[in-house]
XYZ file of C-alpha atoms in Angstrom:
332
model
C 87.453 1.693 27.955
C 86.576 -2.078 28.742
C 83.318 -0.642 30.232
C 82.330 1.206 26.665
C 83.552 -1.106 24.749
C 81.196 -3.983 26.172
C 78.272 -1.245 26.123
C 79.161 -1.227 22.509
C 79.182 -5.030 22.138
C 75.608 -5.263 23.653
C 72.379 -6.229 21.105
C 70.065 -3.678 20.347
C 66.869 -4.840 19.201
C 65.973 -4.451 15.421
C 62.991 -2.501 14.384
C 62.079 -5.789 12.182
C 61.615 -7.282 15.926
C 58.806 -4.686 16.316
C 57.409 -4.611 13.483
C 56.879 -8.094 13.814
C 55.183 -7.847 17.412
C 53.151 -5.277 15.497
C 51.775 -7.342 12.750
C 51.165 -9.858 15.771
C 48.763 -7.468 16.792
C 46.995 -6.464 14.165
C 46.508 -10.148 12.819
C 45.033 -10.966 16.426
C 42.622 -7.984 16.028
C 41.830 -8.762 12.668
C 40.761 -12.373 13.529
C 38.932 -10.939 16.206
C 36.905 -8.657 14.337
C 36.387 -11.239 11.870
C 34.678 -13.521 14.311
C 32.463 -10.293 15.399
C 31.384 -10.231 12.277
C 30.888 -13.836 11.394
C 28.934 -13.518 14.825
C 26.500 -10.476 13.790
C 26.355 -11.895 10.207
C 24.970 -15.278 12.188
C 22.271 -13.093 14.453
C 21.250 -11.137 11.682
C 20.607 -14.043 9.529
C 18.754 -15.837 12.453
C 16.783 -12.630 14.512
C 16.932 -9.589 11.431
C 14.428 -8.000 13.524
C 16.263 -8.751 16.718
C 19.402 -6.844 15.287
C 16.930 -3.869 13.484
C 15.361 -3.110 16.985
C 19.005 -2.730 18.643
C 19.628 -0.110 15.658
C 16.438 1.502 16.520
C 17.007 1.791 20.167
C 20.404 3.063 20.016
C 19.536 5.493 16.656
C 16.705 6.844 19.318
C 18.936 7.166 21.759
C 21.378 9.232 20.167
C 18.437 11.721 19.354
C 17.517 11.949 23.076
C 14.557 9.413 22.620
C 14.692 6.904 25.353
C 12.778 3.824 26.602
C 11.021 4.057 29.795
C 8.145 1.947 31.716
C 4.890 2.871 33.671
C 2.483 1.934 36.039
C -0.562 2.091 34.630
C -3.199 0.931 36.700
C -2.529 -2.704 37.225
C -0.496 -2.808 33.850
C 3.183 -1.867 33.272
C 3.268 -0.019 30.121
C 6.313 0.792 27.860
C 6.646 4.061 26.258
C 9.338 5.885 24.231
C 9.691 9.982 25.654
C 11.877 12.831 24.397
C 11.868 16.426 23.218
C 10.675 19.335 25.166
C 7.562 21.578 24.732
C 4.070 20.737 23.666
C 2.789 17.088 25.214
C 2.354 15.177 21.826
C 0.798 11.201 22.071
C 1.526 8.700 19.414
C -0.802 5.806 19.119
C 0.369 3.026 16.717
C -1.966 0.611 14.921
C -3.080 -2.897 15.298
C -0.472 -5.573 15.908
C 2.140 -2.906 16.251
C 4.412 -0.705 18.727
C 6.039 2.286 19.057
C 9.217 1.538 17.267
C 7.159 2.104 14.305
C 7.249 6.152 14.740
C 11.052 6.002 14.846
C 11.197 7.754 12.132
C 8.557 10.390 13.223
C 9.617 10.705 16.876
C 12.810 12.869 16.481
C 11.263 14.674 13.898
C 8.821 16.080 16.159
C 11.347 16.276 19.297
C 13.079 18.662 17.180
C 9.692 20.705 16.119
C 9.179 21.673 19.627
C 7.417 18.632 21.046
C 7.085 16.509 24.006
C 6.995 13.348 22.347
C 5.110 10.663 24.351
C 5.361 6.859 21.921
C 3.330 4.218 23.608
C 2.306 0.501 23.413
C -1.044 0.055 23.861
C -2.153 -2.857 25.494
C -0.852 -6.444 24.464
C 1.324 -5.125 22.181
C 5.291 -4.492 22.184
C 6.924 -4.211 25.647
C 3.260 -3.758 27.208
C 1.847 -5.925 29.547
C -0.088 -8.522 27.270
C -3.259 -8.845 29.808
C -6.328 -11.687 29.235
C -8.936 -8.830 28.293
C -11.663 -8.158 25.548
C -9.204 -5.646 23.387
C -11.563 -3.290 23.049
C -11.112 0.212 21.585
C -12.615 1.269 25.190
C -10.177 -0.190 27.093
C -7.039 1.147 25.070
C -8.612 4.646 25.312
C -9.196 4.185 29.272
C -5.313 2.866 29.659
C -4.478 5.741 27.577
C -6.223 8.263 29.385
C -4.837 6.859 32.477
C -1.227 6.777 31.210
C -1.686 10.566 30.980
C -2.398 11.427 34.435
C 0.570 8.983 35.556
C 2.229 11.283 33.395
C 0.529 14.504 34.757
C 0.077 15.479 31.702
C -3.646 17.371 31.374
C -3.606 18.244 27.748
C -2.019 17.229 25.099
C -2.011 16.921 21.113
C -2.819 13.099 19.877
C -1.967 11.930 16.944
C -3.236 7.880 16.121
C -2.521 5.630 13.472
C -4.868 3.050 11.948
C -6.518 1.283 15.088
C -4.394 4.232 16.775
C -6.544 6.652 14.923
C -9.648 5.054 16.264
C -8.613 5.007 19.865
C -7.534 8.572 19.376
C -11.593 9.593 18.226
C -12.865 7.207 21.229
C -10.135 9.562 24.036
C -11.202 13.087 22.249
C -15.057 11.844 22.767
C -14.653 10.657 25.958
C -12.452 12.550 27.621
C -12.525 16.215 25.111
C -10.390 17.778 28.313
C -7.522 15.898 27.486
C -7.313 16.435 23.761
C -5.698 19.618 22.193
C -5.755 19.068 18.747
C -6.098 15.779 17.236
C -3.814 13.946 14.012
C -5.822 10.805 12.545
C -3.354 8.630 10.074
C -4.856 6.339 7.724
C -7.209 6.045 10.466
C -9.637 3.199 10.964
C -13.157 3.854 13.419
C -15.776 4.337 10.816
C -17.617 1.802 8.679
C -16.345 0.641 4.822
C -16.379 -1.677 2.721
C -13.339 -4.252 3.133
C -11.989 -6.051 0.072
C -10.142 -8.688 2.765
C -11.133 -11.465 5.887
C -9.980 -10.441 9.109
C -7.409 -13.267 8.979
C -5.340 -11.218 6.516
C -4.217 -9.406 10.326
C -2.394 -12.761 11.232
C -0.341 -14.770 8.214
C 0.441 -17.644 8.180
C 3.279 -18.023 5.075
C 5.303 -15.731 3.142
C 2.357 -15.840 0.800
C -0.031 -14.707 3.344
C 2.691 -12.016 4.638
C 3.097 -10.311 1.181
C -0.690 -10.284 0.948
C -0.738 -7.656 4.236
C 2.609 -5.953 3.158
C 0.593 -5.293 0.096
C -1.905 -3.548 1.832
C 0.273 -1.240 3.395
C 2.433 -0.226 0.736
C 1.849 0.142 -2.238
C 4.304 -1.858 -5.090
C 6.014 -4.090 -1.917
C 9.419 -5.007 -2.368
C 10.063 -8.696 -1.962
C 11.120 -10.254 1.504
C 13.925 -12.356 1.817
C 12.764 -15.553 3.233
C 14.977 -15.456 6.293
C 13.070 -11.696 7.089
C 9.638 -13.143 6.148
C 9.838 -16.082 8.759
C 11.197 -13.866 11.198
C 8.565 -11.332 10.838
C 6.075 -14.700 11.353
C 7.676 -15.543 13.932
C 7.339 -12.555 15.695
C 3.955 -12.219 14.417
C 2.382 -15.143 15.777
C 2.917 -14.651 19.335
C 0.714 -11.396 19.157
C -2.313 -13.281 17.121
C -4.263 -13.915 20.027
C -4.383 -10.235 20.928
C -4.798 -8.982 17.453
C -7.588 -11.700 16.787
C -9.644 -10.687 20.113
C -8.795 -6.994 18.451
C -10.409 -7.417 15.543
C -13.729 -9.096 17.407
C -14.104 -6.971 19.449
C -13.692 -4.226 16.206
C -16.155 -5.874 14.196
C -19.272 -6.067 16.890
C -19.238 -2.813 16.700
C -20.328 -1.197 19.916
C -17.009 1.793 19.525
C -17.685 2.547 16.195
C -17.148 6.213 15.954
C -20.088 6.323 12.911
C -22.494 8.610 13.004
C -20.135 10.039 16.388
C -18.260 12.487 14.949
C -19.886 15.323 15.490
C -18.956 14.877 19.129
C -15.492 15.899 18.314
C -14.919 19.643 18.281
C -11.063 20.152 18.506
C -9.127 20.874 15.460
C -8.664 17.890 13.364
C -5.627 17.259 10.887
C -6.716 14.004 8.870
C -3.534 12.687 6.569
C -3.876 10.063 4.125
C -2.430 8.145 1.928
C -3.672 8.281 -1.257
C -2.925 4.519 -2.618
C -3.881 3.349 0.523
C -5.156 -0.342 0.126
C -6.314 -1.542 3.498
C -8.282 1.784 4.838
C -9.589 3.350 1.744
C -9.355 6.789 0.584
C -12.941 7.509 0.704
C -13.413 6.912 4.307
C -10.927 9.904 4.980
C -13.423 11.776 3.072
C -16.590 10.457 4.861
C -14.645 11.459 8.051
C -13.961 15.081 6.749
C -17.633 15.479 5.732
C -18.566 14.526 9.238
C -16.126 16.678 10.932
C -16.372 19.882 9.517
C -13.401 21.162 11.000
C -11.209 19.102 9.827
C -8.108 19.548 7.292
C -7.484 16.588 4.998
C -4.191 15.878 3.122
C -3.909 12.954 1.271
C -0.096 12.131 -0.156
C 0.460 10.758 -3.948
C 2.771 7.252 -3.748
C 2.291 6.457 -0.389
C -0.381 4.026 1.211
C -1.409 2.485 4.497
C 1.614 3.501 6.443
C 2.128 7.234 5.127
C 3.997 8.363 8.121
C 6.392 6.529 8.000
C 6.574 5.676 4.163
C 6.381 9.441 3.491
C 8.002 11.167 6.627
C 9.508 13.914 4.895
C 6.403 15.064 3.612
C 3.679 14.007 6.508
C 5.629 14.540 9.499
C 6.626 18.490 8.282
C 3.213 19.582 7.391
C 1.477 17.847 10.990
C 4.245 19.984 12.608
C 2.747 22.938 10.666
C -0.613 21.993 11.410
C -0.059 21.417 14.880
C 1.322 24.888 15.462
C -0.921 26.706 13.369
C -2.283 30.172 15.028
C -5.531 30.237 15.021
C -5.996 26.489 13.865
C -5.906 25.313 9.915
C -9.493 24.219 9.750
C -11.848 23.076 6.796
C -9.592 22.635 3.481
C -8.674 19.714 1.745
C -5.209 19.565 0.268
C -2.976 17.193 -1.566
C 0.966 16.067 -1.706
């Protein structure tokens, strides 16, 4: 009886005591995650693009698009690769990378593709080499980057300067190229309504002026984007200057060269487009009788990604086509 009786006698802790360890808890883990966020909020406002490329990587990542790294020659070359099937090569523009097909890459992983992404010389995660900048030399490292890859066909699809470098690799090396994609491409010669310097701003002002013609009605850019776009801009302006140089003595033009290419062509446009204009997609069609052309209402200089859910689809289509789409001109 003594024995139960002091059993009886002994405290038992209240719930209120755990309840109270509990809110402990959750305080401490709500602090914490406050200070993550204060943290991000800090970054964001500081490196935007810093924290936009993590999202890209990992939203990549999650659709089986991953980074990866090649010797190229004497260069070491970054590349995005996923998907299985068909090779497919994406060549971005001037001053650019191949983050800027995020949008595009999945979509054609999922089509059936192998999707190849790279950065071309002195640009993104590329070796940044002290060269001329020519279109000849990306097309050589990009011929090159397909044997490393032992890859001895494939479909190419270029954008801009990409589009250009895509026309020198199908007339140099024809072996290599399946079918060909030109975006908003440049390689022929028009009639420019801008200076070369437009390629490397110096001020918001100058910034807008370029986002203007590559979209068409540009949002405004928060100042803290702005200067970090500037920022990340200016490192490259050596490379893009010594780009444009080399672009504007002439010697790749692809003018008067077009009847060297003989694969089926798919060339996509947009129709408000402000830095390439719509009439050179047209002079390119004319000289390339083969050719489809689609040009896409509301979008501009950077269609594929701007537009996605209308470009990327009907490239997949043309792409696949048995036999080949050839010789029409369509519109979206």
């Amino acid at each position: 009886m003594g024995m139960l009786k002091s059993a009886l006698e002994t405290p038992v802790p209240v719930a209120s005591n755990h309840l109270s360890e509990l809110w402990r808890a959750v305080k401490y883990l709500g602090i914490g995650m406050l200070l993550v966020l204060i943290v991000f909020g800090v970054a964001f406002y500081a490196r935007p693009l810093w924290i936009a490329d993590m999202g890209i990587d990992m939203g990549l990542t999650v659709d089986g698009i991953h980074s990866e790294y090649a010797q190229v020659g004497p260069y070491r070359v970054h590349y995005y690769v996923g998907g299985h099937g068909t090779p497919l090569l994406l060549i971005h523009g001037l001053g650019s990378r191949s983050e800027d097909w995020a949008i595009a890459m999945p979509m054609f992983a999922r089509s059936g593709f192998r999707v190849y992404a790279i950065d071309l010389l002195g640009c993104g995660r590329t070796d940044h080499p002290d060269i001329e900048y020519s279109v000849q030399q990306q097309a050589d490292m990009v011929h090159q980057f397909l044997n490393v890859m032992h890859i001895q066909r494939a479909d190419v699809a270029g954008w801009s300067l990409g589009g250009w470098i895509a026309l020198k690799l199908a007339q140099d090396y024809p072996q290599m190229v399946q079918r060909l994609v030109l975006y908003d491409s440049a390689g022929l010669v028009f009639h420019a309504k801008f200076g070369p310097d437009v390629f490397t701003p110096k001020n918001k002002a100058q910034l807008m002026r370029l986002y203007g013609l590559l979209t068409p009605h540009p949002k405004e850019l928060p100042n803290f984007v702005a200067q970090d776009i500037l920022r990340r801009l200016s490192k490259n302006y050596w490379v893009i200057d010594r780009t444009v140089a080399s672009g504007l003595r002439g010697k790749d033009l692809m003018t008067g060269k077009l009847d060297s290419i003989h694969v089926p062509v798919l060339i996509a446009w947009g129709a408000e487009d402000a830095l390439i204009p719509p009439d050179t997609a047209i002079e390119m069609h004319r000289q390339i009788p083969q050719s489809v052309l689609e040009f896409y209402a509301g979008c501009g200089h950077i269609a594929p990604a701007q537009c996605a859910d209308r470009v990327i689809p009907n490239t997949v289509k043309f792409l696949q086509s048995r036999p080949p789409m050839a010789g029409d001109t369509l519109n979206y």
